[in-house]
Coordinates of C-alpha atoms in Angstrom, one line a residue:
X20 CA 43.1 29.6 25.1
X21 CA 41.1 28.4 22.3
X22 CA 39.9 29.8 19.5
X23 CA 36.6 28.4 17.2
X24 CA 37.3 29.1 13.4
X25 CA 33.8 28.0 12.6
X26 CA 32.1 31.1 11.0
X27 CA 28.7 29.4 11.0
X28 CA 26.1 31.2 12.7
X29 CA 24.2 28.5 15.1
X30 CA 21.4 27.3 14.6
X31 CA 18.0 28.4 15.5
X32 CA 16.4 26.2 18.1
X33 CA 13.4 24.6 16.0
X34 CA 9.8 25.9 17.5
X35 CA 6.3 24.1 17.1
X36 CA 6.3 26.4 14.4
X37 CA 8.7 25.1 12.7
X38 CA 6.9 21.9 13.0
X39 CA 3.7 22.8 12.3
X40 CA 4.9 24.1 8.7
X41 CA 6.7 21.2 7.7
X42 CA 4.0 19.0 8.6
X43 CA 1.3 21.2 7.2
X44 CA -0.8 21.2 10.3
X45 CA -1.9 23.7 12.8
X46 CA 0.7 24.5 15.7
X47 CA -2.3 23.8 18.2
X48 CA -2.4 20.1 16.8
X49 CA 1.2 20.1 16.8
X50 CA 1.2 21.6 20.7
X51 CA -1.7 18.7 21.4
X52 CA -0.3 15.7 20.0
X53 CA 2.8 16.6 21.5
X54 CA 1.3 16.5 25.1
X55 CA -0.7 12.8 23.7
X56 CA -4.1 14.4 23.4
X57 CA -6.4 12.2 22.7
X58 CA -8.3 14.9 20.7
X59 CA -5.0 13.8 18.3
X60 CA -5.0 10.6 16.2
X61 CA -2.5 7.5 17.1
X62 CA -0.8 8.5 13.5
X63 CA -0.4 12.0 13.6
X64 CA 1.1 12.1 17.6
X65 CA 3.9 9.7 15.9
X66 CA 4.6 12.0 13.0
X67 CA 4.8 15.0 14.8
X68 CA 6.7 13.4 17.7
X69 CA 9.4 11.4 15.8
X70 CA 9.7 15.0 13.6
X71 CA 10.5 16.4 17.0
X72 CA 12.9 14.2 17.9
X73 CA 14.9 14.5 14.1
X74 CA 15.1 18.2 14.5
X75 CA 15.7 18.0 18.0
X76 CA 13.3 20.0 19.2
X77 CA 13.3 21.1 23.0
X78 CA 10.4 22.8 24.9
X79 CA 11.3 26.3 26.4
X80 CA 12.2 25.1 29.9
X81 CA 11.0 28.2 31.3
X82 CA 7.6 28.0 30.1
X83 CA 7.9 23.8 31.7
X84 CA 8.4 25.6 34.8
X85 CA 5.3 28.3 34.6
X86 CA 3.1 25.5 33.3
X87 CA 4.3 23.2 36.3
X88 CA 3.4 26.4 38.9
X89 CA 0.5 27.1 36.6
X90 CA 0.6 30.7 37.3
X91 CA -2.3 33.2 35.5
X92 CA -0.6 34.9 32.5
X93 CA -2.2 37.2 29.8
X94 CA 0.7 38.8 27.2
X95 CA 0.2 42.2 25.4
X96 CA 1.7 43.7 22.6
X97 CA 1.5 46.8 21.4
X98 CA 3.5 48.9 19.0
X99 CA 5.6 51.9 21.1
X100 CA 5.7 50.8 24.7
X101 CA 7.5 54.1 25.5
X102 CA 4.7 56.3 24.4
X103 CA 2.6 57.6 27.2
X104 CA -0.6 56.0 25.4
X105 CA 0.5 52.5 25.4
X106 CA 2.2 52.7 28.8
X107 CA -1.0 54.2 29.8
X108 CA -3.4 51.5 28.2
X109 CA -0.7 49.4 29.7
X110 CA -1.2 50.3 33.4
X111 CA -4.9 49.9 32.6
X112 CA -4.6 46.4 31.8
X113 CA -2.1 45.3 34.4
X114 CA -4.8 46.8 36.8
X115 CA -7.4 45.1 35.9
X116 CA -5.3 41.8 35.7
X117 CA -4.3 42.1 39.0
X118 CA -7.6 42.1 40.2
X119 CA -8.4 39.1 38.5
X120 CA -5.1 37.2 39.7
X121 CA -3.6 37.5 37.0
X122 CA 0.0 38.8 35.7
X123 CA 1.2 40.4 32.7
X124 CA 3.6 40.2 30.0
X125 CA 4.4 42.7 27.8
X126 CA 6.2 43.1 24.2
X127 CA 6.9 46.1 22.3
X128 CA 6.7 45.4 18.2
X129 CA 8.5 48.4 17.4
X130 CA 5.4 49.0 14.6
X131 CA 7.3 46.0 13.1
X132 CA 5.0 42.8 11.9
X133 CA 7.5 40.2 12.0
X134 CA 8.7 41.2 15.7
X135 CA 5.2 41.4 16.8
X136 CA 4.9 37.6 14.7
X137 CA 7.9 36.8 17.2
X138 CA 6.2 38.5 20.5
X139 CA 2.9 36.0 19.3
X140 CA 5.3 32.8 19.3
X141 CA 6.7 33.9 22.8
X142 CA 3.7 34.4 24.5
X143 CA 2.7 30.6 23.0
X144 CA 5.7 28.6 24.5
X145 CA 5.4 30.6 27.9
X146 CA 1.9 29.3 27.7
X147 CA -0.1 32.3 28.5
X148 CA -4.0 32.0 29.0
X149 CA -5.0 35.2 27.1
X150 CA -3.9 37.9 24.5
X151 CA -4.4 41.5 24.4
X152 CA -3.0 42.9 21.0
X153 CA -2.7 46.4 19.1
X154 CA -1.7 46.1 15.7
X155 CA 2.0 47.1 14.2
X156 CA 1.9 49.7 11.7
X157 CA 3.1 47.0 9.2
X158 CA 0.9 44.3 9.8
X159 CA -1.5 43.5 7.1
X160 CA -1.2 39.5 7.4
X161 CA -3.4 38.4 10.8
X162 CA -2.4 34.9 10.4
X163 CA -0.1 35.1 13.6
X164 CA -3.5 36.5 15.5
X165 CA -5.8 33.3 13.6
X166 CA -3.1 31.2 14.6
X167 CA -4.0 31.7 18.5
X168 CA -7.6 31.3 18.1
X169 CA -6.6 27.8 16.7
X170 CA -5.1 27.1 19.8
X171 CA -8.0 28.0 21.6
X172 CA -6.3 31.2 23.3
X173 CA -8.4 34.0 23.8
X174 CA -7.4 37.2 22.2
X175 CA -8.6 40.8 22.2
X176 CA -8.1 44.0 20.3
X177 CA -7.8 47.4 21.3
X178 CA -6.9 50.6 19.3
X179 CA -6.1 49.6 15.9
X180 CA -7.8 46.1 15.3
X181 CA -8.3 43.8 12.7
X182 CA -10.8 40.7 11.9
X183 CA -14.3 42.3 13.9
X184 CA -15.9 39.0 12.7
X185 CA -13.2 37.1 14.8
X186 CA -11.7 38.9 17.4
X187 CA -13.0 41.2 20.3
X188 CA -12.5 44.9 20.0
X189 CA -11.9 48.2 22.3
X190 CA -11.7 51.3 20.6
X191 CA -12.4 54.8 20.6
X192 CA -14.7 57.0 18.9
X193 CA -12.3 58.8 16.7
X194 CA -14.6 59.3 13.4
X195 CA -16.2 61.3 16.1
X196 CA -13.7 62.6 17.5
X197 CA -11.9 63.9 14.7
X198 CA -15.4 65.4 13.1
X199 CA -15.8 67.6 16.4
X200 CA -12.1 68.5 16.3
X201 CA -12.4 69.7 12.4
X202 CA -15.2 71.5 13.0
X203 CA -14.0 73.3 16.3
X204 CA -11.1 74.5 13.8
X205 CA -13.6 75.4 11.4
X206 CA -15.6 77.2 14.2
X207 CA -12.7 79.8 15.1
X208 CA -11.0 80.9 11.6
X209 CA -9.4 78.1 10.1
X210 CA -10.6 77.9 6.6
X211 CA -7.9 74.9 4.4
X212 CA -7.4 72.0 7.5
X213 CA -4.8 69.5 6.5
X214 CA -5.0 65.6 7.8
X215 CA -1.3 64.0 8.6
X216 CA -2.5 60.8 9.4
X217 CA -0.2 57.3 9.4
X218 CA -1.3 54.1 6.7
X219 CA -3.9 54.1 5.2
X220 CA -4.9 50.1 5.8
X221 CA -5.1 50.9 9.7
X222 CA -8.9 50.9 11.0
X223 CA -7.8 53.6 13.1
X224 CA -6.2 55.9 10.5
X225 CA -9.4 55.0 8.3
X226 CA -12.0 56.4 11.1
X227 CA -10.4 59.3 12.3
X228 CA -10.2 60.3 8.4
X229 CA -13.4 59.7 7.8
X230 CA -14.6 61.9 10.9
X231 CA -12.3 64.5 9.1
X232 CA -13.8 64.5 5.6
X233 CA -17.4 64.2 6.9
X234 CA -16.7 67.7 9.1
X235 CA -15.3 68.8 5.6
X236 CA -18.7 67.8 3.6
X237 CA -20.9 69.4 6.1
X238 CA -19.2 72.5 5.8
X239 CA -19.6 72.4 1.9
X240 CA -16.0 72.5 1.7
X241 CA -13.9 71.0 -0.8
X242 CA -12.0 67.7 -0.5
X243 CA -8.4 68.9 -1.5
X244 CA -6.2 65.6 -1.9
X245 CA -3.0 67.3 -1.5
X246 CA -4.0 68.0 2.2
X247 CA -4.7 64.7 2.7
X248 CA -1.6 63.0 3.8
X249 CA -1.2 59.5 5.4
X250 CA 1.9 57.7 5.1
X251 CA 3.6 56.1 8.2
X252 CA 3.7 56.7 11.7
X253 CA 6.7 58.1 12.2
X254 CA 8.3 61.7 14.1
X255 CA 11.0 62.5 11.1
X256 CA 8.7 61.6 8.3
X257 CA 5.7 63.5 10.0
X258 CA 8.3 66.7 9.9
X259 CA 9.3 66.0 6.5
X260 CA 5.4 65.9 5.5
X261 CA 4.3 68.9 7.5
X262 CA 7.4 71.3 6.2
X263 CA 6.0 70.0 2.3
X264 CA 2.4 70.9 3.5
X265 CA 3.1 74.5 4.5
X266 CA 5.9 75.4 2.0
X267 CA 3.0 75.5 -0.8
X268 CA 2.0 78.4 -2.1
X269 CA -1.5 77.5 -1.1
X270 CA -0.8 76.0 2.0
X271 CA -3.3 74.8 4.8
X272 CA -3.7 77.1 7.6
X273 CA -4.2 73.9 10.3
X274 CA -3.8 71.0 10.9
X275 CA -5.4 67.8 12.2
X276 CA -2.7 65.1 13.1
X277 CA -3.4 61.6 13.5
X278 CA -1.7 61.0 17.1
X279 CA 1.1 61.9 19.4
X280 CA 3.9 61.6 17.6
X281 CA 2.9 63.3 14.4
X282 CA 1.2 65.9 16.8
X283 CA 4.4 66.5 18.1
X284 CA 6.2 66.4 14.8
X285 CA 4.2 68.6 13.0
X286 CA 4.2 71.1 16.1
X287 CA 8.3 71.0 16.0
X288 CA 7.9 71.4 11.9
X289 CA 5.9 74.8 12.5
X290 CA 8.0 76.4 14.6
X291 CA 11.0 75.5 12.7
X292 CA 9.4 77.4 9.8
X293 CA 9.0 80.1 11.8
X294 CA 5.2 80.1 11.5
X295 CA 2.7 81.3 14.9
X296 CA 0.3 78.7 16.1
X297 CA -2.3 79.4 15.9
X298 CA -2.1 82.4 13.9
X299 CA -0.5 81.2 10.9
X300 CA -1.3 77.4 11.7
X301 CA -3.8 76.2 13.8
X302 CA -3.1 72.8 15.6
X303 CA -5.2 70.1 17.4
X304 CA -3.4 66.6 17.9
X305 CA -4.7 62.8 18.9
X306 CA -3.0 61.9 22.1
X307 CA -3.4 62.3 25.9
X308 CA 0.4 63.0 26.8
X309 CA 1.0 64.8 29.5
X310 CA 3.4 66.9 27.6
X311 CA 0.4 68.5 25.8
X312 CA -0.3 71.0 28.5
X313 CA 4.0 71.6 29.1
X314 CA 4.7 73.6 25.4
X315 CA 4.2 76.8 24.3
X316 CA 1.8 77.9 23.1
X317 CA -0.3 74.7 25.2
X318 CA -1.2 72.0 22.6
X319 CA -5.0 71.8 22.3
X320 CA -5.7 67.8 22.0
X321 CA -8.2 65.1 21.3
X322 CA -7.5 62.9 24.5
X323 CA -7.8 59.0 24.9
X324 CA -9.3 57.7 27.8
X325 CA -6.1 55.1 27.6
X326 CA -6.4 53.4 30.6
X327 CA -9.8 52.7 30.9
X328 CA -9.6 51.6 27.7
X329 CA -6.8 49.1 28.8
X330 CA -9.1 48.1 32.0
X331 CA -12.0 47.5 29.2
X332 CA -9.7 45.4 27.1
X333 CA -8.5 43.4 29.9
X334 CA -12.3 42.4 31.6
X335 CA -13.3 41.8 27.9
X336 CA -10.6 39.3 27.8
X337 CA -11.3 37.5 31.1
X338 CA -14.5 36.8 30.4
X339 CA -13.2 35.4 27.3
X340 CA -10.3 32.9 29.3
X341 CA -13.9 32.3 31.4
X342 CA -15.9 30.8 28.9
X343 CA -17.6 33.6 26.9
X344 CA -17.0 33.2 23.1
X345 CA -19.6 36.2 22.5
X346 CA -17.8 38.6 20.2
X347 CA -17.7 42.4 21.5
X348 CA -17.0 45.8 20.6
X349 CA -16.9 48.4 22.6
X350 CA -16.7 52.0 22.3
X351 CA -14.5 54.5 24.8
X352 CA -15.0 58.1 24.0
X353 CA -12.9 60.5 23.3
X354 CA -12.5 64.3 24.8
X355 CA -11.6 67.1 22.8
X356 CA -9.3 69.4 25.3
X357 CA -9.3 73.1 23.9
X358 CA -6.1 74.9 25.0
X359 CA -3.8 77.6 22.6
X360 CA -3.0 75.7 19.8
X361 CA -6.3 75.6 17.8
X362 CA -8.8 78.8 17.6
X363 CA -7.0 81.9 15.4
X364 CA -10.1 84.0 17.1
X365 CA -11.7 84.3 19.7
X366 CA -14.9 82.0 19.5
X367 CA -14.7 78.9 21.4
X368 CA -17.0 76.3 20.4

């Protein structure tokens, strides 16, 4: 038996990237004088290919091999895979793709910019033909996103987007949304509604705020900052937030929450304290899970229609690998679901 002393962790396998950064160049010029374009000058194919050679840089053989069967692949990313949203938007878009001849990869960011950065780079060496992207919680550089539309591959938003100017967009009404929920809570006894929403530089946090404060200014009702709390998208810290909310002495009496998981969080933080929904807090939650209609009391919601929305992301996005550089935004509304969690009386608006 053998045994390797050398601690040295080995090295990274250099990616056109890598390249594209030390020669100060796009990675689509990089990509294209690599392949001999003659889009490329004489010079630059020699600079980038004797730089290839120095750092030893090796194409992903698997992506040789799709390229060689040139087989139709669109990648998606989105930030919690296991979520019944995304799988749902998911299912939507694999669909639609199908019916197009087309197959799909998929990559979970973990709401984490520099895996979703990674999930970008992947999807470029396996050569796919399109991108359908939702934004990481952390993400507030788009480079990776501008960086495809250099290469010329098509890419389309849905959810929480970025860039309208650049990119093609699916997303739902939730200013609206979030407006008709606040004032259905309004409608049946609640009287201080509290926002639990994730970070603030999300479009999608921004509008379904926005819905919630303009319910609030209708209803000549103060703008109370302290109920106003956007932070991250995440189960513990949503407790954590909710328990602070309704230990103060003037807490809220419901609550609006930003999507499933806070929904779900704040829900678990209410009845740890003990509190009746929707007695003592009112509830009404962004997401379409199925698990909605399983607790007790049944979670009144503000559903997505997930996977048409994934069906709409995925046509946008194939007329986009076909030719159409017309930039769109389309809207898929919302429905506000009224089951237990959300009217203290008994007026149902």
């Amino acid at each position: 038996m053998t045994t390797n002393n050398n601690n040295q962790k080995p090295k990274r396998r250099t990616s056109l990237k890598d390249l594209a950064h030390e020669l100060g160049v796009s990675i689509a010029t990089v990509s294209r004088a690599l392949r001999s374009s003659p889009e490329i000058g004489k010079e630059m194919q020699q600079r980038v290919k004797e730089l290839a050679k120095r750092k030893n840089y090796r194409p992903n053989p698997f992506a040789q091999s799709l390229r060689k069967e040139a087989p139709k692949i669109i990648g998606v990313v989105v930030p919690h895979l296991e979520t019944h949203y995304y799988s749902a938007v998911l299912a939507g878009i694999e669909a639609e793709a199908a019916r197009s001849g087309y197959s799909v990869i998929s990559a979970n960011s973990h709401e984490d910019f520099q895996v979703e950065a990674r999930a970008l780079d992947t999807f470029v060496s396996l050569h796919v033909e399109g991108v359908i992207g939702c934004l990481a919680q952390t993400t507030t550089d788009y480079a990776p996103f501008e960086e495809l539309q250099e290469m010329g591959i098509p890419l389309v938003f849905f959810g929480r987007t970025c860039l309208p100017e650049k990119f093609s967009s699916v997303k739902a009404n939730g200013d609206e949304a979030a407006q008709q929920a606040t004032q259905h809570l309004l409608d049946t006894g609640s009287r201080r509604v509290a926002f639990i929403g994730g970070p603030n530089h999300l479009d999608m946090v921004r509008r379904r705020k926005h819905g919630y404060l303009e319910a609030l200014r209708e209803n000549r009702l103060p703008i109370e900052r302290e109920l106003v709390v956007c932070g991250k998208i995440d189960y513990q810290w949503a407790v954590e937030q909710t328990m602070k909310l309704l230990q103060r002495p003037d807490h809220p009496d419901a609550i609006l929450a930003f999507n499933d998981i806070i929904t779900f969080a704040a829900f678990s933080a209410i009845k740890q304290l003990g509190l009746r929904i929707p007695e003592d807090v009112a509830l009404i939650g962004f997401t379409d899970d199925l698990h909605a209609a399983y607790v007790t009391p049944q979670l009144s919601v503000i559903e997505d229609q997930s996977h048409l929305m994934g069906e709409r992301a995925c046509k946008m996005l194939m007329r986009a690998i076909g030719g159409d550089h017309t930039l769109y935004h389309e809207i898929v509304p919302q429905r506000l679901v009224i089951r237990e969690t959300s009217a203290k009386n008994d007026k149902i608006t």
